[in-house]
Amino acid sequence: MLNSQHKAEQIVRTSSSRRHFLKTAITAPAVGTVFSRFLTTASAHGITKDHAELRPAADETTGLPLLRLPEGFRYQSFGWVGDQMSDGVITPEGHDGMAVISQKEDVITLCRNHEIRGSQSFGPEAITFDRKAGGGCANLQFDIKAGKWLKSWTSLSGTVQNCAGGPTPWGTWLSCEETVIGPKESFRDIQYQHEKHHGWVFEVPAEGTASLEPLEALGRFVHEALAIDPRDGIIYETEDRDTAGFYRFLPNEREVLTKGGGLQMLKVKGQRDLRTGAIRGVRYEAEWVDIEDPVRRNTPGKEDGLGVYSQGKEKGATTFGRLEGCWYGDGLVYFNCTNGGEAGLGQVWSFSPKDQTLQLVFQSPSHEILDSPDNLTVSPRGGLILCEDADLKPLRLHALSRKGVLKTVAINNIQLKKGQYDSLEGDFSGGEWAGACFSPDGQWLFVNIQHPGVTFAITGPWDELGV
């Protein structure tokens, strides 16, 4: 059994060099105190529902009004599904989780997931894990001073359903598979020809070739996202199941995740299930239980894909509902529970590694306020951006400001007529927002619309919105 406190102390003592950029990008100021205020103001006056100030804005790339934004904001689209990337590969569909993982002078590199099950790898063999799997990642470069997209290329392929993941303090992206599918298995009545077992996390560099070695010690479950505390290297992971766990991974060696470590599941004292019944303003005390077999796919005697989760539950760990986005900022780990709460419309939580406490930041009371928060990010100025993924049209992007105000900051307005962009045609305003992340200087927000598949760079007076 892991001695968790001793293990964490060992990690803290391990020295490691970090790029100044990543240290800046991964740490946001003073959000914890701001959101404690939000706990008491949200139900009274901390929510803005009026979308009248959001008007169709022309994309600087296509000239089309793809988004509705506040006055003073502008944007550029890039990396549409079907576009040819710089390496000659056609951009696949399913744009999802994303983050900035490197900066050299004014040029930043992002890594973007592609959430695809598929039947064939879209990338070259050298970076293909499973030839019969359709998911993976692409890297993109953007000049933040010139405000210009530069290029994109394939960085990982042959994986399955790469939903989200997270940036590392050492300049890579950890891409998570949201599945535990095995070779030649079916899913939702569709037969796949995958050659390998899936359900892993993979590490993708900003440059060079990705390792095809799955990081099995981080667990085999339906992964969503993760966040790394840069102070000690501990990795926090979310699970996207109706019965989900919140996990942490204590690496044996920082920055070398292939050397393994210990996986644990969160146990909130006195709370076996926080999908409902959570109270704002309460600081729940947390402890951790060890997962003895992190690669166990199923509960013994069942085919449920909950082999890791069930080990934690046997030791009293806490259940959440569909954990999604996860991001570190100002000493806290924020994560979304997409269908948690009394209305089943979503919760935003914060976990304090220092105090080992959990707090409910926000819980949606209705569809019109917030519906199914998915990916999220922390602004360098403080405040959260929340991506919406629900059965609504149009879908919205929200900001939870430094002053405790939840406000819609963008609306999906993608409606394409024949011939307006390549072969795409139809109403895509119900496409989910995903992959939100800021440039290190906080001037540009990068975000995806999963369907049809496109990436945006948005800039404007973020400070006026409190993020």
CSV table of C-alpha atoms in Angstrom, one decimal:
chain,number,residue,atom,x,y,z
A,1,MET,CA,0.0,0.0,0.0
A,2,LEU,CA,1.2,3.5,-0.8
A,3,ASN,CA,2.3,5.8,1.9
A,4,SER,CA,0.7,8.8,0.3
A,5,GLN,CA,2.1,11.6,2.4
A,6,HIS,CA,5.7,10.2,2.2
A,7,LYS,CA,5.2,9.7,-1.6
A,8,ALA,CA,4.0,13.3,-2.1
A,9,GLU,CA,6.9,14.7,0.0
A,10,GLN,CA,9.4,12.8,-2.2
A,11,ILE,CA,7.9,14.2,-5.3
A,12,VAL,CA,8.1,17.8,-3.9
A,13,ARG,CA,11.8,17.3,-3.1
A,14,THR,CA,12.5,16.2,-6.7
A,15,SER,CA,14.1,19.0,-8.6
A,16,SER,CA,13.1,19.7,-12.1
A,17,SER,CA,13.6,22.6,-14.6
A,18,ARG,CA,10.6,24.2,-16.3
A,19,ARG,CA,10.2,26.6,-19.0
A,20,HIS,CA,9.1,30.0,-17.7
A,21,PHE,CA,6.2,29.9,-20.1
A,22,LEU,CA,4.7,26.8,-18.7
A,23,LYS,CA,5.1,28.0,-15.2
A,24,THR,CA,3.2,31.1,-16.2
A,25,ALA,CA,0.6,29.4,-18.3
A,26,ILE,CA,-0.3,26.7,-15.7
A,27,THR,CA,-0.7,29.1,-12.8
A,28,ALA,CA,-3.5,31.6,-12.5
A,29,PRO,CA,-3.9,34.4,-9.8
A,30,ALA,CA,-6.3,34.6,-7.0
A,31,VAL,CA,-9.1,32.6,-8.4
A,32,GLY,CA,-9.7,30.7,-5.2
A,33,THR,CA,-10.8,33.7,-3.2
A,34,VAL,CA,-12.9,35.0,-6.0
A,35,PHE,CA,-14.8,31.8,-6.4
A,36,SER,CA,-15.4,31.6,-2.6
A,37,ARG,CA,-17.3,34.9,-3.1
A,38,PHE,CA,-19.2,33.3,-6.0
A,39,LEU,CA,-20.6,30.6,-3.6
A,40,THR,CA,-22.7,33.3,-1.9
A,41,THR,CA,-23.5,35.5,-4.9
A,42,ALA,CA,-24.5,33.1,-7.6
A,43,SER,CA,-28.1,32.4,-6.5
A,44,ALA,CA,-28.7,36.1,-5.9
A,45,HIS,CA,-27.2,38.2,-8.6
A,46,GLY,CA,-24.1,36.5,-10.0
A,47,ILE,CA,-25.6,35.2,-13.2
A,48,THR,CA,-26.1,37.1,-16.5
A,49,LYS,CA,-28.5,35.4,-18.9
A,50,ASP,CA,-28.9,38.1,-21.5
A,51,HIS,CA,-27.4,37.2,-24.9
A,52,ALA,CA,-28.5,40.3,-26.7
A,53,GLU,CA,-25.0,41.8,-26.6
A,54,LEU,CA,-23.5,38.8,-28.5
A,55,ARG,CA,-23.7,39.6,-32.2
A,56,PRO,CA,-22.6,37.7,-35.3
A,57,ALA,CA,-19.0,38.5,-36.0
A,58,ALA,CA,-17.2,37.8,-39.3
A,59,ASP,CA,-14.3,35.2,-39.2
A,60,GLU,CA,-11.1,36.9,-40.4
A,61,THR,CA,-10.2,33.7,-42.3
A,62,THR,CA,-13.4,32.9,-44.2
A,63,GLY,CA,-15.5,36.1,-43.8
A,64,LEU,CA,-18.4,34.0,-42.5
A,65,PRO,CA,-20.3,34.9,-39.3
A,66,LEU,CA,-19.4,31.7,-37.5
A,67,LEU,CA,-19.6,33.0,-33.9
A,68,ARG,CA,-21.6,35.4,-31.9
A,69,LEU,CA,-19.3,37.5,-29.7
A,70,PRO,CA,-19.3,40.6,-27.5
A,71,GLU,CA,-18.3,43.9,-29.0
A,72,GLY,CA,-14.6,44.4,-29.4
A,73,PHE,CA,-13.8,40.7,-30.0
A,74,ARG,CA,-12.4,39.2,-33.2
A,75,TYR,CA,-11.3,35.7,-34.3
A,76,GLN,CA,-9.7,33.5,-36.9
A,77,SER,CA,-10.6,29.9,-37.8
A,78,PHE,CA,-8.1,27.3,-38.7
A,79,GLY,CA,-7.7,23.6,-39.1
A,80,TRP,CA,-11.1,22.8,-40.5
A,81,VAL,CA,-11.9,19.1,-40.9
A,82,GLY,CA,-10.8,18.2,-44.4
A,83,ASP,CA,-8.1,20.8,-44.6
A,84,GLN,CA,-4.6,19.6,-45.6
A,85,MET,CA,-2.1,19.9,-42.8
A,86,SER,CA,1.6,20.9,-43.3
A,87,ASP,CA,2.7,17.3,-43.4
A,88,GLY,CA,0.2,16.4,-46.1
A,89,VAL,CA,-2.3,14.6,-43.8
A,90,ILE,CA,-5.9,15.6,-44.1
A,91,THR,CA,-7.3,17.1,-40.9
A,92,PRO,CA,-9.6,14.6,-39.2
A,93,GLU,CA,-12.9,15.2,-37.5
A,94,GLY,CA,-13.7,15.3,-33.8
A,95,HIS,CA,-11.7,18.3,-32.6
A,96,ASP,CA,-11.7,18.0,-28.8
A,97,GLY,CA,-9.3,18.7,-25.8
A,98,MET,CA,-6.4,21.1,-26.4
A,99,ALA,CA,-3.7,23.1,-24.7
A,100,VAL,CA,-0.7,25.3,-25.3
A,101,ILE,CA,2.4,23.2,-24.6
A,102,SER,CA,5.3,25.3,-25.8
A,103,GLN,CA,6.4,28.8,-26.6
A,104,LYS,CA,9.5,30.0,-28.5
A,105,GLU,CA,9.5,33.8,-28.6
A,106,ASP,CA,6.2,34.8,-30.2
A,107,VAL,CA,5.3,31.3,-31.5
A,108,ILE,CA,3.3,29.0,-29.4
A,109,THR,CA,2.5,25.3,-30.1
A,110,LEU,CA,-0.8,23.7,-29.2
A,111,CYS,CA,-1.7,20.0,-29.2
A,112,ARG,CA,-5.3,19.1,-30.2
A,113,ASN,CA,-7.1,15.8,-29.6
A,114,HIS,CA,-9.3,14.1,-32.2
A,115,GLU,CA,-12.0,12.1,-30.6
A,116,ILE,CA,-12.5,9.3,-33.2
A,117,ARG,CA,-13.0,5.5,-32.8
A,118,GLY,CA,-12.5,4.8,-36.5
A,119,SER,CA,-11.2,1.8,-38.4
A,120,GLN,CA,-7.9,3.2,-39.7
A,121,SER,CA,-5.1,5.4,-38.5
A,122,PHE,CA,-5.0,8.9,-40.0
A,123,GLY,CA,-1.3,9.4,-39.4
A,124,PRO,CA,2.0,8.0,-40.5
A,125,GLU,CA,3.2,4.6,-39.2
A,126,ALA,CA,6.0,6.1,-37.0
A,127,ILE,CA,3.4,7.7,-34.7
A,128,THR,CA,0.6,5.1,-35.0
A,129,PHE,CA,-0.2,2.9,-31.9
A,130,ASP,CA,-2.9,0.8,-33.5
A,131,ARG,CA,-3.3,0.7,-37.3
A,132,LYS,CA,-7.0,0.0,-37.0
A,133,ALA,CA,-7.8,2.9,-34.7
A,134,GLY,CA,-8.9,6.3,-35.9
A,135,GLY,CA,-8.1,8.8,-33.1
A,136,GLY,CA,-5.1,10.8,-32.2
A,137,CYS,CA,-3.6,14.3,-32.0
A,138,ALA,CA,-2.5,17.2,-34.2
A,139,ASN,CA,-0.1,20.0,-33.2
A,140,LEU,CA,-0.7,23.6,-34.3
A,141,GLN,CA,1.4,26.7,-34.3
A,142,PHE,CA,0.3,30.3,-33.9
A,143,ASP,CA,2.2,33.6,-33.7
A,144,ILE,CA,0.7,35.6,-30.8
A,145,LYS,CA,2.3,38.9,-31.8
A,146,ALA,CA,1.3,38.8,-35.4
A,147,GLY,CA,-2.0,37.2,-34.6
A,148,LYS,CA,-1.5,34.6,-37.3
A,149,TRP,CA,-1.9,30.8,-37.7
A,150,LEU,CA,1.3,29.2,-39.0
A,151,LYS,CA,1.0,25.5,-39.6
A,152,SER,CA,-0.3,22.1,-38.3
A,153,TRP,CA,0.9,18.5,-38.4
A,154,THR,CA,0.0,15.1,-37.1
A,155,SER,CA,1.5,14.3,-33.7
A,156,LEU,CA,-0.1,11.0,-32.6
A,157,SER,CA,-2.4,8.5,-34.4
A,158,GLY,CA,-3.9,5.0,-34.0
A,159,THR,CA,-5.5,5.7,-30.7
A,160,VAL,CA,-9.2,5.6,-29.8
A,161,GLN,CA,-11.6,8.4,-28.8
A,162,ASN,CA,-9.0,10.9,-27.6
A,163,CYS,CA,-11.3,13.2,-25.6
A,164,ALA,CA,-9.3,15.5,-23.5
A,165,GLY,CA,-6.1,15.3,-21.5
A,166,GLY,CA,-3.8,18.0,-20.1
A,167,PRO,CA,-0.6,20.0,-20.5
A,168,THR,CA,2.5,19.1,-18.5
A,169,PRO,CA,4.8,21.6,-16.8
A,170,TRP,CA,7.7,20.1,-18.9
A,171,GLY,CA,6.2,21.0,-22.2
A,172,THR,CA,4.2,18.0,-23.5
A,173,TRP,CA,0.5,17.0,-23.8
A,174,LEU,CA,-1.0,14.0,-22.1
A,175,SER,CA,-3.8,12.6,-24.4
A,176,CYS,CA,-6.5,10.5,-22.8
A,177,GLU,CA,-8.5,7.7,-24.4
A,178,GLU,CA,-12.2,7.8,-23.4
A,179,THR,CA,-12.8,4.1,-23.8
A,180,VAL,CA,-11.7,0.7,-22.6
A,181,ILE,CA,-12.4,-1.1,-25.9
A,182,GLY,CA,-10.3,-4.1,-26.8
A,183,PRO,CA,-9.3,-5.8,-30.0
A,184,LYS,CA,-12.0,-6.6,-32.5
A,185,GLU,CA,-14.8,-5.5,-30.1
A,186,SER,CA,-18.1,-3.7,-30.8
A,187,PHE,CA,-19.4,-0.5,-29.3
A,188,ARG,CA,-23.0,0.6,-29.6
A,189,ASP,CA,-23.7,-2.1,-32.1
A,190,ILE,CA,-20.8,-1.1,-34.4
A,191,GLN,CA,-18.0,-3.6,-34.9
A,192,TYR,CA,-14.4,-2.3,-34.8
A,193,GLN,CA,-11.2,-4.0,-35.9
A,194,HIS,CA,-8.8,-2.5,-33.4
A,195,GLU,CA,-5.7,-4.6,-32.9
A,196,LYS,CA,-4.8,-3.5,-29.4
A,197,HIS,CA,-6.3,-2.8,-26.0
A,198,HIS,CA,-7.2,0.8,-25.3
A,199,GLY,CA,-8.1,3.0,-22.4
A,200,TRP,CA,-4.7,4.6,-21.9
A,201,VAL,CA,-2.9,8.0,-21.6
A,202,PHE,CA,-0.2,8.9,-24.2
A,203,GLU,CA,2.5,11.6,-24.0
A,204,VAL,CA,2.8,13.9,-27.0
A,205,PRO,CA,5.7,16.3,-27.4
A,206,ALA,CA,5.6,19.8,-29.0
A,207,GLU,CA,8.3,18.7,-31.4
A,208,GLY,CA,9.7,15.3,-32.4
A,209,THR,CA,8.0,11.9,-32.3
A,210,ALA,CA,5.5,10.9,-29.7
A,211,SER,CA,6.1,7.8,-27.6
A,212,LEU,CA,3.8,4.9,-28.5
A,213,GLU,CA,4.1,3.4,-25.0
A,214,PRO,CA,0.8,3.8,-23.2
A,215,LEU,CA,1.2,5.1,-19.6
A,216,GLU,CA,-0.6,2.1,-18.1
A,217,ALA,CA,0.2,3.1,-14.5
A,218,LEU,CA,-2.2,6.1,-14.9
A,219,GLY,CA,-5.0,3.6,-15.1
A,220,ARG,CA,-7.2,1.9,-17.7
A,221,PHE,CA,-10.6,3.5,-17.5
A,222,VAL,CA,-12.8,5.9,-19.5
A,223,HIS,CA,-10.5,8.8,-19.2
A,224,GLU,CA,-11.6,12.4,-19.8
A,225,ALA,CA,-9.0,15.0,-18.7
A,226,LEU,CA,-6.2,15.6,-16.3
A,227,ALA,CA,-4.3,18.4,-14.6
A,228,ILE,CA,-0.8,18.5,-13.0
A,229,ASP,CA,0.1,20.4,-9.9
A,230,PRO,CA,3.4,22.0,-11.0
A,231,ARG,CA,4.6,22.2,-7.4
A,232,ASP,CA,4.9,18.4,-6.8
A,233,GLY,CA,4.1,16.7,-10.2
A,234,ILE,CA,1.0,14.9,-8.9
A,235,ILE,CA,-1.5,14.2,-11.7
A,236,TYR,CA,-5.3,14.5,-11.1
A,237,GLU,CA,-7.5,12.6,-13.5
A,238,THR,CA,-11.3,12.6,-14.3
A,239,GLU,CA,-13.4,9.7,-15.5
A,240,ASP,CA,-16.4,10.1,-17.8
A,241,ARG,CA,-18.9,7.6,-16.6
A,242,ASP,CA,-22.3,8.0,-14.9
A,243,THR,CA,-20.6,6.5,-11.9
A,244,ALA,CA,-17.2,8.2,-12.0
A,245,GLY,CA,-14.2,8.6,-9.8
A,246,PHE,CA,-11.7,11.4,-9.3
A,247,TYR,CA,-8.1,10.1,-9.2
A,248,ARG,CA,-4.6,11.1,-8.6
A,249,PHE,CA,-1.3,9.6,-9.8
A,250,LEU,CA,1.9,9.9,-7.8
A,251,PRO,CA,4.7,9.4,-10.2
A,252,ASN,CA,7.9,7.5,-9.2
A,253,GLU,CA,9.9,10.1,-11.0
A,254,ARG,CA,8.7,13.5,-12.1
A,255,GLU,CA,8.7,14.1,-15.9
A,256,VAL,CA,9.4,10.4,-16.6
A,257,LEU,CA,5.9,8.9,-16.3
A,258,THR,CA,7.0,5.6,-18.0
A,259,LYS,CA,8.7,4.8,-14.7
A,260,GLY,CA,5.3,4.2,-13.1
A,261,GLY,CA,3.8,5.3,-9.8
A,262,GLY,CA,0.8,4.9,-7.6
A,263,LEU,CA,-2.9,5.5,-8.6
A,264,GLN,CA,-5.5,6.5,-6.0
A,265,MET,CA,-9.2,7.5,-5.9
A,266,LEU,CA,-10.7,10.3,-3.9
A,267,LYS,CA,-12.6,9.5,-0.8
A,268,VAL,CA,-14.6,12.4,0.7
A,269,LYS,CA,-15.2,11.9,4.4
A,270,GLY,CA,-18.8,11.0,5.0
A,271,GLN,CA,-19.8,11.3,1.3
A,272,ARG,CA,-20.0,8.2,-0.7
A,273,ASP,CA,-21.9,10.0,-3.6
A,274,LEU,CA,-21.7,13.7,-4.5
A,275,ARG,CA,-23.8,13.6,-7.7
A,276,THR,CA,-26.5,15.2,-5.7
A,277,GLY,CA,-26.8,16.7,-2.2
A,278,ALA,CA,-23.6,18.8,-2.4
A,279,ILE,CA,-23.8,22.1,-0.5
A,280,ARG,CA,-22.1,25.3,-1.6
A,281,GLY,CA,-19.8,26.8,1.0
A,282,VAL,CA,-18.9,23.5,2.6
A,283,ARG,CA,-15.3,22.4,2.5
A,284,TYR,CA,-15.4,18.7,2.3
A,285,GLU,CA,-12.4,16.8,3.8
A,286,ALA,CA,-10.7,14.5,1.4
A,287,GLU,CA,-8.5,11.4,1.7
A,288,TRP,CA,-7.3,8.9,-0.9
A,289,VAL,CA,-7.5,5.1,-1.3
A,290,ASP,CA,-5.1,3.0,-3.2
A,291,ILE,CA,-5.9,1.3,-6.5
A,292,GLU,CA,-4.0,-2.0,-6.4
A,293,ASP,CA,-4.6,-2.9,-10.0
A,294,PRO,CA,-4.7,0.2,-12.3
A,295,VAL,CA,-5.1,-1.8,-15.5
A,296,ARG,CA,-8.1,-3.9,-14.3
A,297,ARG,CA,-10.7,-3.4,-17.0
A,298,ASN,CA,-13.8,-4.7,-15.4
A,299,THR,CA,-15.4,-5.4,-12.0
A,300,PRO,CA,-14.8,-9.1,-11.4
A,301,GLY,CA,-17.7,-11.1,-12.9
A,302,LYS,CA,-18.9,-8.2,-15.0
A,303,GLU,CA,-18.2,-6.6,-18.4
A,304,ASP,CA,-18.7,-3.0,-17.1
A,305,GLY,CA,-15.5,-1.2,-17.9
A,306,LEU,CA,-15.4,-0.1,-14.2
A,307,GLY,CA,-12.5,-2.2,-13.0
A,308,VAL,CA,-10.6,0.7,-11.6
A,309,TYR,CA,-13.6,2.5,-10.2
A,310,SER,CA,-14.9,-0.6,-8.4
A,311,GLN,CA,-11.6,-1.0,-6.6
A,312,GLY,CA,-12.0,2.5,-5.1
A,313,LYS,CA,-15.6,1.9,-4.2
A,314,GLU,CA,-14.7,-1.2,-2.3
A,315,LYS,CA,-12.6,1.1,0.0
A,316,GLY,CA,-15.3,3.8,0.4
A,317,ALA,CA,-14.2,6.2,-2.4
A,318,THR,CA,-16.7,8.8,-3.6
A,319,THR,CA,-18.9,8.7,-6.7
A,320,PHE,CA,-19.3,11.6,-9.1
A,321,GLY,CA,-21.4,11.9,-12.2
A,322,ARG,CA,-19.5,12.1,-15.5
A,323,LEU,CA,-16.4,14.0,-14.7
A,324,GLU,CA,-15.1,16.0,-17.6
A,325,GLY,CA,-12.7,19.0,-17.9
A,326,CYS,CA,-9.9,19.4,-15.4
A,327,TRP,CA,-7.4,22.3,-15.0
A,328,TYR,CA,-4.9,23.6,-12.5
A,329,GLY,CA,-4.8,27.2,-11.4
A,330,ASP,CA,-3.7,29.2,-8.3
A,331,GLY,CA,-3.0,26.1,-6.2
A,332,LEU,CA,-6.4,24.5,-7.0
A,333,VAL,CA,-7.6,21.8,-9.3
A,334,TYR,CA,-10.9,22.6,-11.0
A,335,PHE,CA,-13.1,20.0,-12.6
A,336,ASN,CA,-16.5,19.7,-14.1
A,337,CYS,CA,-19.2,17.1,-13.3
A,338,THR,CA,-21.3,17.4,-16.5
A,339,ASN,CA,-24.5,15.9,-15.2
A,340,GLY,CA,-24.1,16.4,-11.5
A,341,GLY,CA,-26.4,18.4,-9.2
A,342,GLU,CA,-30.1,18.3,-8.4
A,343,ALA,CA,-31.1,19.4,-11.9
A,344,GLY,CA,-28.6,17.0,-13.5
A,345,LEU,CA,-27.1,19.9,-15.5
A,346,GLY,CA,-23.6,20.2,-14.2
A,347,GLN,CA,-21.3,21.1,-11.3
A,348,VAL,CA,-18.0,22.9,-11.1
A,349,TRP,CA,-15.7,21.7,-8.3
A,350,SER,CA,-12.4,22.8,-6.9
A,351,PHE,CA,-9.9,20.6,-5.0
A,352,SER,CA,-7.2,22.1,-2.8
A,353,PRO,CA,-4.1,19.8,-2.8
A,354,LYS,CA,-2.6,21.9,0.0
A,355,ASP,CA,-5.6,21.6,2.4
A,356,GLN,CA,-6.9,18.3,1.0
A,357,THR,CA,-10.4,19.8,0.7
A,358,LEU,CA,-13.1,19.8,-2.0
A,359,GLN,CA,-15.5,22.6,-2.6
A,360,LEU,CA,-18.5,23.0,-4.9
A,361,VAL,CA,-17.9,26.2,-6.9
A,362,PHE,CA,-21.1,26.2,-8.9
A,363,GLN,CA,-24.2,24.0,-9.6
A,364,SER,CA,-26.4,24.7,-12.6
A,365,PRO,CA,-30.1,25.2,-11.7
A,366,SER,CA,-31.5,25.3,-15.3
A,367,HIS,CA,-30.8,24.7,-19.0
A,368,GLU,CA,-30.8,28.4,-19.7
A,369,ILE,CA,-28.1,29.2,-17.2
A,370,LEU,CA,-25.6,26.4,-17.9
A,371,ASP,CA,-26.1,23.0,-19.6
A,372,SER,CA,-23.6,20.2,-19.2
A,373,PRO,CA,-20.2,21.9,-18.8
A,374,ASP,CA,-17.5,19.8,-20.4
A,375,ASN,CA,-13.9,21.1,-21.0
A,376,LEU,CA,-12.8,24.1,-18.9
A,377,THR,CA,-9.7,26.3,-18.5
A,378,VAL,CA,-8.4,28.8,-16.1
A,379,SER,CA,-7.5,32.3,-17.4
A,380,PRO,CA,-4.0,33.8,-16.6
A,381,ARG,CA,-6.0,36.7,-15.0
A,382,GLY,CA,-8.2,34.4,-12.9
A,383,GLY,CA,-11.7,33.1,-13.8
A,384,LEU,CA,-12.9,30.1,-15.7
A,385,ILE,CA,-14.0,29.4,-19.2
A,386,LEU,CA,-16.6,26.6,-19.4
A,387,CYS,CA,-17.3,24.7,-22.6
A,388,GLU,CA,-20.9,23.5,-23.1
A,389,ASP,CA,-21.8,20.1,-24.5
A,390,ALA,CA,-25.6,19.5,-24.5
A,391,ASP,CA,-28.5,18.7,-26.7
A,392,LEU,CA,-29.1,22.4,-27.4
A,393,LYS,CA,-28.9,24.7,-30.4
A,394,PRO,CA,-27.0,26.9,-30.3
A,395,LEU,CA,-24.3,25.8,-27.8
A,396,ARG,CA,-22.6,28.4,-25.7
A,397,LEU,CA,-19.2,29.2,-24.2
A,398,HIS,CA,-19.4,30.7,-20.7
A,399,ALA,CA,-17.1,32.6,-18.4
A,400,LEU,CA,-17.1,32.4,-14.6
A,401,SER,CA,-15.5,35.8,-13.8
A,402,ARG,CA,-13.2,37.0,-11.1
A,403,LYS,CA,-16.1,38.9,-9.6
A,404,GLY,CA,-18.2,35.7,-9.4
A,405,VAL,CA,-20.4,36.3,-12.4
A,406,LEU,CA,-21.4,33.5,-14.8
A,407,LYS,CA,-21.8,35.0,-18.3
A,408,THR,CA,-22.1,33.7,-21.9
A,409,VAL,CA,-19.1,35.0,-23.9
A,410,ALA,CA,-19.6,33.2,-27.2
A,411,ILE,CA,-22.3,31.4,-29.1
A,412,ASN,CA,-21.8,28.8,-31.9
A,413,ASN,CA,-23.3,30.3,-35.0
A,414,ILE,CA,-21.9,27.9,-37.7
A,415,GLN,CA,-24.5,27.5,-40.4
A,416,LEU,CA,-23.0,26.7,-43.8
A,417,LYS,CA,-24.7,26.8,-47.1
A,418,LYS,CA,-23.4,24.8,-50.0
A,419,GLY,CA,-20.1,26.1,-51.4
A,420,GLN,CA,-19.4,28.4,-48.4
A,421,TYR,CA,-16.6,26.2,-47.1
A,422,ASP,CA,-15.4,23.2,-48.9
A,423,SER,CA,-18.0,20.4,-49.0
A,424,LEU,CA,-19.5,21.3,-45.6
A,425,GLU,CA,-23.1,22.1,-45.5
A,426,GLY,CA,-25.7,22.3,-42.7
A,427,ASP,CA,-26.5,23.8,-39.3
A,428,PHE,CA,-23.6,23.0,-37.0
A,429,SER,CA,-24.7,25.4,-34.2
A,430,GLY,CA,-25.3,22.4,-31.9
A,431,GLY,CA,-21.6,21.4,-32.2
A,432,GLU,CA,-20.0,21.2,-28.8
A,433,TRP,CA,-17.3,23.6,-27.6
A,434,ALA,CA,-14.1,21.9,-26.6
A,435,GLY,CA,-10.4,22.4,-25.9
A,436,ALA,CA,-10.5,26.0,-24.4
A,437,CYS,CA,-7.1,27.3,-23.4
A,438,PHE,CA,-5.4,30.7,-23.3
A,439,SER,CA,-2.1,31.9,-24.7
A,440,PRO,CA,0.5,32.5,-21.9
A,441,ASP,CA,0.0,36.3,-22.2
A,442,GLY,CA,-3.8,35.8,-21.8
A,443,GLN,CA,-4.6,37.7,-25.0
A,444,TRP,CA,-5.8,34.8,-27.2
A,445,LEU,CA,-8.3,32.1,-26.3
A,446,PHE,CA,-8.0,29.0,-28.4
A,447,VAL,CA,-11.1,26.8,-28.6
A,448,ASN,CA,-12.6,24.1,-30.9
A,449,ILE,CA,-16.1,23.3,-32.2
A,450,GLN,CA,-16.1,19.5,-32.4
A,451,HIS,CA,-18.6,19.2,-35.2
A,452,PRO,CA,-18.0,19.8,-38.1
A,453,GLY,CA,-14.4,20.3,-36.7
A,454,VAL,CA,-12.7,23.6,-36.5
A,455,THR,CA,-10.3,25.6,-34.2
A,456,PHE,CA,-10.7,29.3,-33.4
A,457,ALA,CA,-8.3,31.9,-32.0
A,458,ILE,CA,-10.3,34.6,-30.3
A,459,THR,CA,-9.0,37.9,-28.9
A,460,GLY,CA,-10.6,41.0,-27.3
A,461,PRO,CA,-11.0,42.8,-24.0
A,462,TRP,CA,-11.1,39.7,-21.8
A,463,ASP,CA,-10.5,41.9,-18.7
A,464,GLU,CA,-13.9,43.5,-19.2
A,465,LEU,CA,-15.4,40.0,-18.9
A,466,GLY,CA,-13.5,39.3,-15.7
A,467,VAL,CA,-11.4,36.5,-17.3
